[in-house]
N, CA, C and O atoms as a GROMACS GRO file, in nm:
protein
  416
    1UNK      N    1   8.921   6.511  -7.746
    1UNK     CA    2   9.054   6.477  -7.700
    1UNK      C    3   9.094   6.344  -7.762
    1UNK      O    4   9.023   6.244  -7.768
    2UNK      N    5   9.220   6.357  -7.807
    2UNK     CA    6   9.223   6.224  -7.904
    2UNK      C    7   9.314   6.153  -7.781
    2UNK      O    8   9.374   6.205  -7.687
    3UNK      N    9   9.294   5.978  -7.830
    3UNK     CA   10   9.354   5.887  -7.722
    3UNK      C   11   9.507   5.901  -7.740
    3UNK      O   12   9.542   5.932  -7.854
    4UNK      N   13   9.612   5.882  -7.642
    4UNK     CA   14   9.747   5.849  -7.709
    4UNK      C   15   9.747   5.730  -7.749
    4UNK      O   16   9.689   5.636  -7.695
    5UNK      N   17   9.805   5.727  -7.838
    5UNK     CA   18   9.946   5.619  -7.926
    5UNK      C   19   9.974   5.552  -7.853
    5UNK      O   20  10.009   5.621  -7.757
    6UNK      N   21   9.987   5.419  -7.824
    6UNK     CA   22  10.026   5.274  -7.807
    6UNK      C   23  10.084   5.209  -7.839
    6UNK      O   24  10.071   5.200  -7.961
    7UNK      N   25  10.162   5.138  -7.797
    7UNK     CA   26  10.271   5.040  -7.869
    7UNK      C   27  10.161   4.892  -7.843
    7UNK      O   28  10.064   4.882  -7.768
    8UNK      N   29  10.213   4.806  -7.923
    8UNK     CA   30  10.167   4.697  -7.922
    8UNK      C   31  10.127   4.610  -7.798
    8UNK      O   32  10.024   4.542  -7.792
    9UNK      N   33  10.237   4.624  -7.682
    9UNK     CA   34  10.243   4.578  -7.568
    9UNK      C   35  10.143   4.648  -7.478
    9UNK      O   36  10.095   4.581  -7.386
   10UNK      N   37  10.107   4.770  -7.492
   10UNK     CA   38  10.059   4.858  -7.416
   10UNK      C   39   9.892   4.854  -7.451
   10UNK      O   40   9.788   4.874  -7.388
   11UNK      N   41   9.924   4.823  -7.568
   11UNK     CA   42   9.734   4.781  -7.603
   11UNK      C   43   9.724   4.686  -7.533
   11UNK      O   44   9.688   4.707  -7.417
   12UNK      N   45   9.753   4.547  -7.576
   12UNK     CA   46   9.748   4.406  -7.489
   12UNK      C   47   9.734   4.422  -7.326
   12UNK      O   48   9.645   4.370  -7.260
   13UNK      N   49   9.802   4.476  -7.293
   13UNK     CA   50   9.824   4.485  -7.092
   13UNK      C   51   9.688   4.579  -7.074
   13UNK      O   52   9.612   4.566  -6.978
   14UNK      N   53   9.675   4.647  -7.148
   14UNK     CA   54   9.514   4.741  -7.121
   14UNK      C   55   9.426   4.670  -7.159
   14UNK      O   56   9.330   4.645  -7.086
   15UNK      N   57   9.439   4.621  -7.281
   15UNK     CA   58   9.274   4.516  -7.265
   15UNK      C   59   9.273   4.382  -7.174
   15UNK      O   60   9.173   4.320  -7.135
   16UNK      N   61   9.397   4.356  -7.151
   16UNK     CA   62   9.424   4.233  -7.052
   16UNK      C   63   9.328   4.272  -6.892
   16UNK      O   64   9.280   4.199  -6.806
   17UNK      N   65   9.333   4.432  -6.911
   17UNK     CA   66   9.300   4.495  -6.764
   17UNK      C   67   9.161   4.528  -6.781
   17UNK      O   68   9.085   4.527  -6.684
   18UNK      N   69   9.128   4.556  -6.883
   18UNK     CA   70   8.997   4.563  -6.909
   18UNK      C   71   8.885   4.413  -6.914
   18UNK      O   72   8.771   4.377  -6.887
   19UNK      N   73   9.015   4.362  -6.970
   19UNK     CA   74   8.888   4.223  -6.958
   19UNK      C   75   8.877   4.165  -6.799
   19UNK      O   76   8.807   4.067  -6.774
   20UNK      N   77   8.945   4.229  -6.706
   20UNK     CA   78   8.977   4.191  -6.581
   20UNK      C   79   8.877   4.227  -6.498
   20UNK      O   80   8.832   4.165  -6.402
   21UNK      N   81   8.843   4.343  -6.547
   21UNK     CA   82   8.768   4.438  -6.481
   21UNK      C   83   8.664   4.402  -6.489
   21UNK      O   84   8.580   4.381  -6.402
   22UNK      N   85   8.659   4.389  -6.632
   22UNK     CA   86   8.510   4.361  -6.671
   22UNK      C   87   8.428   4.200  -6.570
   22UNK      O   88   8.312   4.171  -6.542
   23UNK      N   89   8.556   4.135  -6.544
   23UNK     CA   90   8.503   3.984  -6.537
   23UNK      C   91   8.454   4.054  -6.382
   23UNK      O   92   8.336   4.051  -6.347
   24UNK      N   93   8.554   4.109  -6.306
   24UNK     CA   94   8.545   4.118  -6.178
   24UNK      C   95   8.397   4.181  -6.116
   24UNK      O   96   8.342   4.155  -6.009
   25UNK      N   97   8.362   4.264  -6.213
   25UNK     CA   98   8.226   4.347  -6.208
   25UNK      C   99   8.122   4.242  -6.234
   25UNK      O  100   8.038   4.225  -6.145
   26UNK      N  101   8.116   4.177  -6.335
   26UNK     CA  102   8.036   4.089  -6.374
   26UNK      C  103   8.014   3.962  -6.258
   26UNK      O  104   7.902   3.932  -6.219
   27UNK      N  105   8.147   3.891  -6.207
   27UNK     CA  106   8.158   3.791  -6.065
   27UNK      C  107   8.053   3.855  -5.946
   27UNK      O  108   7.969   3.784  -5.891
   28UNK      N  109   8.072   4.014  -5.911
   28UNK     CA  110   7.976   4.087  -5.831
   28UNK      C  111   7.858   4.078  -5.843
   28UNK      O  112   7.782   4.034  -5.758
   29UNK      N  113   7.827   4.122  -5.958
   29UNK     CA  114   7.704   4.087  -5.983
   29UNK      C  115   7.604   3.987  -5.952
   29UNK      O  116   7.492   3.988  -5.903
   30UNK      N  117   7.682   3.903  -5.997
   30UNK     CA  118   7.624   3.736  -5.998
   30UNK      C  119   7.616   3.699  -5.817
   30UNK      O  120   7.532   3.627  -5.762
   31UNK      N  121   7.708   3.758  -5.766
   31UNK     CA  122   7.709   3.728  -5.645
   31UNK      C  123   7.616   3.812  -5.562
   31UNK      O  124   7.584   3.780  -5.448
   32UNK      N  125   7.567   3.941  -5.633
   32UNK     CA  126   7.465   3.994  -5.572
   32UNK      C  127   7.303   3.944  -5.574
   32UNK      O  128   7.210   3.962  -5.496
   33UNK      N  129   7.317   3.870  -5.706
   33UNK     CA  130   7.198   3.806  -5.766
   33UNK      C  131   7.190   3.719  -5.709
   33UNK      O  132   7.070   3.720  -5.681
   34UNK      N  133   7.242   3.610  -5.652
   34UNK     CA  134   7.259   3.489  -5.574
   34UNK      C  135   7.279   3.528  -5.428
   34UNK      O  136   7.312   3.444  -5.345
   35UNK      N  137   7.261   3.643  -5.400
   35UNK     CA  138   7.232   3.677  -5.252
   35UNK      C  139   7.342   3.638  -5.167
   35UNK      O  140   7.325   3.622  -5.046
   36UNK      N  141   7.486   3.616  -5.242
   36UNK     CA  142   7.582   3.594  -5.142
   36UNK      C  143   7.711   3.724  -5.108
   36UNK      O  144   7.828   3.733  -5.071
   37UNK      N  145   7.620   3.792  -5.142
   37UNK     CA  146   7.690   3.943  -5.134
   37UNK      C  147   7.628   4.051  -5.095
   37UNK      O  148   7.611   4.101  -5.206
   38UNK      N  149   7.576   4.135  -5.012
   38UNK     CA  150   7.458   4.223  -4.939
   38UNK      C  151   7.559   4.363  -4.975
   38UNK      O  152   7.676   4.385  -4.946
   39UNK      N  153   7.466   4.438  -5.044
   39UNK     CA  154   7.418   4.577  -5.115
   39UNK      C  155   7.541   4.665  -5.000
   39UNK      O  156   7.590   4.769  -5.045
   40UNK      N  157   7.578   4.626  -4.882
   40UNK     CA  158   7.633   4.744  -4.798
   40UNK      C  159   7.783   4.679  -4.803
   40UNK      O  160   7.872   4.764  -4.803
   41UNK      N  161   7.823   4.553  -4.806
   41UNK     CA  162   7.920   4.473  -4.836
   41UNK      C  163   7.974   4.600  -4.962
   41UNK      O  164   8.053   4.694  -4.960
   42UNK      N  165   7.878   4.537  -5.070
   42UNK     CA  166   7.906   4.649  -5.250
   42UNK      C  167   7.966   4.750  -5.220
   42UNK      O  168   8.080   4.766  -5.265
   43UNK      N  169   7.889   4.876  -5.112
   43UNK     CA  170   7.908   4.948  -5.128
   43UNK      C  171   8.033   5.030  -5.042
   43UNK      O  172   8.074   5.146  -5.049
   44UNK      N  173   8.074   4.912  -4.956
   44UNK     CA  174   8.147   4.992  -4.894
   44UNK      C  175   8.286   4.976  -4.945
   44UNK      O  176   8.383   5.036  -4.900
   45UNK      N  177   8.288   4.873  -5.062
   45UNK     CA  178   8.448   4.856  -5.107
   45UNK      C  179   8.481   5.053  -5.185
   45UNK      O  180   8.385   5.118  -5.225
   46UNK      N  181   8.586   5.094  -5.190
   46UNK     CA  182   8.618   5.176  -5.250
   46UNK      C  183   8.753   5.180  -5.358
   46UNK      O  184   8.865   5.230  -5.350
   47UNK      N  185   8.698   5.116  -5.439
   47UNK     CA  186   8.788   5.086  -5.541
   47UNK      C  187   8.718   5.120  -5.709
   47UNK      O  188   8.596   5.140  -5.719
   48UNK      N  189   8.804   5.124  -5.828
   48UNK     CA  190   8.730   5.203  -5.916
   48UNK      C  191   8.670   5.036  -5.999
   48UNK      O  192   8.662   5.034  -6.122
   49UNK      N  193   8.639   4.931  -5.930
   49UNK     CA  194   8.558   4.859  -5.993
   49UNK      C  195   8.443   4.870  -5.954
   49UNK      O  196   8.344   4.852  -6.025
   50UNK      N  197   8.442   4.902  -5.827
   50UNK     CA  198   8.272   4.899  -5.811
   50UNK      C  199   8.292   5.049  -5.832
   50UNK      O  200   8.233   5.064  -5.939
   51UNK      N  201   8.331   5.153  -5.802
   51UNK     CA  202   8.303   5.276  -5.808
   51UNK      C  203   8.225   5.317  -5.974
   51UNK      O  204   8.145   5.409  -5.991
   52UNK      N  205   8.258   5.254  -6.047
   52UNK     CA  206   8.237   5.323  -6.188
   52UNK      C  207   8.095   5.191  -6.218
   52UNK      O  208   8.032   5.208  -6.322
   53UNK      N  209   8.066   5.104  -6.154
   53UNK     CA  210   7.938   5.070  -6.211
   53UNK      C  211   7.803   5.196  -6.198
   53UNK      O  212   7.810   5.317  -6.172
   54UNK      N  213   7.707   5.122  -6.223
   54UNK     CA  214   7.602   5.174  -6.260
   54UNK      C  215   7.486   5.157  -6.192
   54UNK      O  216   7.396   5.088  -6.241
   55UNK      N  217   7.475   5.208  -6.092
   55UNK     CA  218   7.349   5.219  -5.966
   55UNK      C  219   7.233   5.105  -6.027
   55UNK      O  220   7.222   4.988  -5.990
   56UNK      N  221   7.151   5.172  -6.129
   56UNK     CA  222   7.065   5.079  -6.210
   56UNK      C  223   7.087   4.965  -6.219
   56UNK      O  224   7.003   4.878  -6.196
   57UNK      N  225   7.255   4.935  -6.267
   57UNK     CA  226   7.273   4.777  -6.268
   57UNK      C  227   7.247   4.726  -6.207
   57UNK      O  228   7.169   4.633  -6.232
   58UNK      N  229   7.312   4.763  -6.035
   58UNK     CA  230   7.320   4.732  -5.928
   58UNK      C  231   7.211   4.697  -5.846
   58UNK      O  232   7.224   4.605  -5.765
   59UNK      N  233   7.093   4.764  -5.857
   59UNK     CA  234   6.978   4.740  -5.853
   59UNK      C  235   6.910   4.630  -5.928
   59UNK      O  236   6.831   4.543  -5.890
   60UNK      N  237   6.951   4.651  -6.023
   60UNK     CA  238   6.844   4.510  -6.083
   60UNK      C  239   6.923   4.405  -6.136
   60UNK      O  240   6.910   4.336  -6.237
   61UNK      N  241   7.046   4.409  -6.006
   61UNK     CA  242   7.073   4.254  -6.000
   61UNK      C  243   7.072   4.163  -5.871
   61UNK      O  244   7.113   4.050  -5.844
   62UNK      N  245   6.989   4.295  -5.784
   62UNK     CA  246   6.970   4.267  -5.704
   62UNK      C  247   6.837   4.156  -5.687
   62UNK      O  248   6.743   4.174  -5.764
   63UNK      N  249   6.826   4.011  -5.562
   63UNK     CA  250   6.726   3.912  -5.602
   63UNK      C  251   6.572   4.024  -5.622
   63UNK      O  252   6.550   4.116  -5.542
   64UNK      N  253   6.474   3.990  -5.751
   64UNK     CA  254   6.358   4.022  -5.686
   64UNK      C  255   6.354   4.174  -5.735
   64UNK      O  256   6.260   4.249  -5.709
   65UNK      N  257   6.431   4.199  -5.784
   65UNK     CA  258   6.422   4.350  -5.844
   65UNK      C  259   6.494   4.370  -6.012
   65UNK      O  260   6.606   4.351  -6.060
   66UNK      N  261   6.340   4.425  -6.073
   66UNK     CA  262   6.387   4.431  -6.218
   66UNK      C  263   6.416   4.580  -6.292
   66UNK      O  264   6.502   4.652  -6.242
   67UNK      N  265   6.361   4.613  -6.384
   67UNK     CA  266   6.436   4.709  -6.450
   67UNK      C  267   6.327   4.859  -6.382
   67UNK      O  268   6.348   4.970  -6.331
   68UNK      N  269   6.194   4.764  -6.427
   68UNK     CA  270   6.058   4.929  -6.352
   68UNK      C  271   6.102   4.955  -6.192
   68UNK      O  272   6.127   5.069  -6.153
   69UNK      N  273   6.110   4.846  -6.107
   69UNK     CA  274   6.128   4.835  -5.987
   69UNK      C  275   6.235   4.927  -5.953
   69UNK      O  276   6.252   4.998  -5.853
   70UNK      N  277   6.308   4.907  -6.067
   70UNK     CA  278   6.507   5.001  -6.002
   70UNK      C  279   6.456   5.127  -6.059
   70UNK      O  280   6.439   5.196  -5.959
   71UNK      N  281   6.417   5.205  -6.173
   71UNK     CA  282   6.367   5.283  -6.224
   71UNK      C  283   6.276   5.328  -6.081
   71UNK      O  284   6.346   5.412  -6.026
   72UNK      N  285   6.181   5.312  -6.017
   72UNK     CA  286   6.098   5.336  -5.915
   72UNK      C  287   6.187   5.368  -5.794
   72UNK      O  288   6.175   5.477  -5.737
   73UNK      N  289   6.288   5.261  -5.748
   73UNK     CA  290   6.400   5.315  -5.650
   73UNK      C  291   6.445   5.423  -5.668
   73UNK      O  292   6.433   5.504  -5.577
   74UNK      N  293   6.514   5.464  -5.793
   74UNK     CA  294   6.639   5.565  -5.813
   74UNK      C  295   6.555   5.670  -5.780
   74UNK      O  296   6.599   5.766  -5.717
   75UNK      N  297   6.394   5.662  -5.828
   75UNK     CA  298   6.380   5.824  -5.859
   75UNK      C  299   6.319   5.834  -5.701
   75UNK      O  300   6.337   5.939  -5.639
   76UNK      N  301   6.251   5.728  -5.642
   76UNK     CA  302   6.258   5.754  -5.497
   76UNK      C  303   6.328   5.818  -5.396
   76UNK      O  304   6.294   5.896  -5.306
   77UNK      N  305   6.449   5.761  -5.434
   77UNK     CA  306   6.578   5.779  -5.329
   77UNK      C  307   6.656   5.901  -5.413
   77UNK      O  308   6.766   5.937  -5.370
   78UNK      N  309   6.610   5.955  -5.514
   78UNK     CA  310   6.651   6.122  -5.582
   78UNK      C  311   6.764   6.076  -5.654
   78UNK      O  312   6.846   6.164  -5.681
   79UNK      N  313   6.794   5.930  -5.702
   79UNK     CA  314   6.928   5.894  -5.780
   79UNK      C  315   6.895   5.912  -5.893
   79UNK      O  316   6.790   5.868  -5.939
   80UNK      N  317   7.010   6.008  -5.985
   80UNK     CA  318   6.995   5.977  -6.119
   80UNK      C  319   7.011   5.827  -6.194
   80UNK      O  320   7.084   5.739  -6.148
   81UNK      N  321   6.938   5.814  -6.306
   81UNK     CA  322   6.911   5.665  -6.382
   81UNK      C  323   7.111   5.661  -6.386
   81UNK      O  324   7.175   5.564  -6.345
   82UNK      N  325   7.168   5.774  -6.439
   82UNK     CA  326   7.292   5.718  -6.499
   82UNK      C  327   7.409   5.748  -6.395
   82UNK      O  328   7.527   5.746  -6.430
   83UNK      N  329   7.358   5.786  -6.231
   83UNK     CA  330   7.458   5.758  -6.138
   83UNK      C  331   7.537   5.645  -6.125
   83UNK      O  332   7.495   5.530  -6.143
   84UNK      N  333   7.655   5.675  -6.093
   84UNK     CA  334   7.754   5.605  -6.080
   84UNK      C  335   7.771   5.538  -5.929
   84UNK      O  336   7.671   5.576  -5.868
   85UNK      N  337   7.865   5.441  -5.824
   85UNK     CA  338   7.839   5.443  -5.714
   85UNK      C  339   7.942   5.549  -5.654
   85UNK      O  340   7.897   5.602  -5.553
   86UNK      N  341   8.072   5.595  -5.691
   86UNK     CA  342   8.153   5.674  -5.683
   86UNK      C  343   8.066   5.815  -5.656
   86UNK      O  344   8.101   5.886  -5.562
   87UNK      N  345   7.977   5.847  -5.720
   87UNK     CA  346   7.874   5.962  -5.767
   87UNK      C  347   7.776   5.951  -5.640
   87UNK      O  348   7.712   6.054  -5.618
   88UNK      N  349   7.758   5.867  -5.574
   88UNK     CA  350   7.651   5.849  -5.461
   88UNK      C  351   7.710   5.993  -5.354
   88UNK      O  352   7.827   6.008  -5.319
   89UNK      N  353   7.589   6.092  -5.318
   89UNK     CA  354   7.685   6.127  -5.215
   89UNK      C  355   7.621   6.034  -5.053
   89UNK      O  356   7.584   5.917  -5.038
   90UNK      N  357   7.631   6.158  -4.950
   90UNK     CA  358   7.637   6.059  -4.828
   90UNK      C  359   7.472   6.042  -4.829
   90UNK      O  360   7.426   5.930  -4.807
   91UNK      N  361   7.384   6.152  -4.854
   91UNK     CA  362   7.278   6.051  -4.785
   91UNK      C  363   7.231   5.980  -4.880
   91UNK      O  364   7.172   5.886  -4.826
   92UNK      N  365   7.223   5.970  -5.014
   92UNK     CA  366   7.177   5.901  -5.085
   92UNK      C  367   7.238   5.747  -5.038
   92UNK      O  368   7.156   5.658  -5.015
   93UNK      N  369   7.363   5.725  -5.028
   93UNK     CA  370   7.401   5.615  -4.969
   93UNK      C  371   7.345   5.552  -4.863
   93UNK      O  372   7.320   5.431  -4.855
   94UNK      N  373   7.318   5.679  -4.738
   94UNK     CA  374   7.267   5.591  -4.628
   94UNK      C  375   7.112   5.587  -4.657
   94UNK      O  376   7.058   5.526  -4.564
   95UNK      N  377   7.039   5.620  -4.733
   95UNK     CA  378   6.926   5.572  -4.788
   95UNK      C  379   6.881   5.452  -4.820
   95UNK      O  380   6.775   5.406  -4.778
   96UNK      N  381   6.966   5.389  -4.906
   96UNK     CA  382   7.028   5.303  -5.015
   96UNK      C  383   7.028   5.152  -4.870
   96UNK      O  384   6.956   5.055  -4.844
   97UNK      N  385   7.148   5.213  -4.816
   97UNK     CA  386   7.189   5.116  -4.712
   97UNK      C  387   7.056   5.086  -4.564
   97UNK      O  388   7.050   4.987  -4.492
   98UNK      N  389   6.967   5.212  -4.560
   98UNK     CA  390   6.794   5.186  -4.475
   98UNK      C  391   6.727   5.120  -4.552
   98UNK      O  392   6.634   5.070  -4.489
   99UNK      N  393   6.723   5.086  -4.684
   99UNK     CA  394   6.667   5.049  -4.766
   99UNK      C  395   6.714   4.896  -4.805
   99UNK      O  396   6.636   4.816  -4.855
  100UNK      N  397   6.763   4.885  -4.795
  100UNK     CA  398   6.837   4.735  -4.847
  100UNK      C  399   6.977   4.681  -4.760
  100UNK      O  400   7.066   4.614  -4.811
  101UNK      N  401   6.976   4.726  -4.617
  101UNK     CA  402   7.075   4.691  -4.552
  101UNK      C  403   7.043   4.562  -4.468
  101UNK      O  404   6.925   4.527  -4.477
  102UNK      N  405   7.119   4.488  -4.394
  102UNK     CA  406   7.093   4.376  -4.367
  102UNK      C  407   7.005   4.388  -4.280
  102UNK      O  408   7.008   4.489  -4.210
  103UNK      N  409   6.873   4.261  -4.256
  103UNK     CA  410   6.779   4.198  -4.163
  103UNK      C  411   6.819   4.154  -4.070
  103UNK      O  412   6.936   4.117  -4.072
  104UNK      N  413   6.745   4.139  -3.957
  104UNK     CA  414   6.772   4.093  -3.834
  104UNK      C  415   6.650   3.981  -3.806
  104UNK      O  416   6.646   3.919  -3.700
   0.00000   0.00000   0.00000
């Protein structure tokens, strides 16, 4: 399927949105890594920035968890390596969320 045709303006405002996206995903991250953002917080936004990341990522940006460790989760909890969070269905989620939901 070929992309449509663009006018000049219309490229610019899309990568303007893309670099937006990108930053906004990336800010998450960091904030998951720095532990000021908890895994059920992530998951319960429903929007297509977090929806279209990448479970794996998500995992190993989590504190304390690296690439074998998330690899060891996914296939635990029956997630494919290249699930999406949009792609989660329900119990894999509430798995996810017994697994890494907040302490008491």
């Amino acid at each position: 399927m070929a992309l449509p045709a663009l006018t000049p303006s219309q490229r610019t405002e899309a990568l303007q949105k893309a670099v937006a996206v990108r930053k906004e995903r990336g800010d998450l991250m960091a904030q998951l890594k720095a532990g000021t953002l908890q895994l059920a917080d992530l998951l319960a936004r429903d929007d297509d920035v977090v929806g279209k990341l990448r479970m794996r990522r998500i995992l190993e940006s989590l504190p304390g968890i690296g690439t074998v460790r998330a690899s060891q989760l996914l296939a635990d909890l029956g997630v494919s390596e290249s699930r999406r969070v949009q792609g989660l269905g329900t119990h894999q989620r509430a798995r996810l969320l017994a697994l890494f939901g907040p302490r008491d």
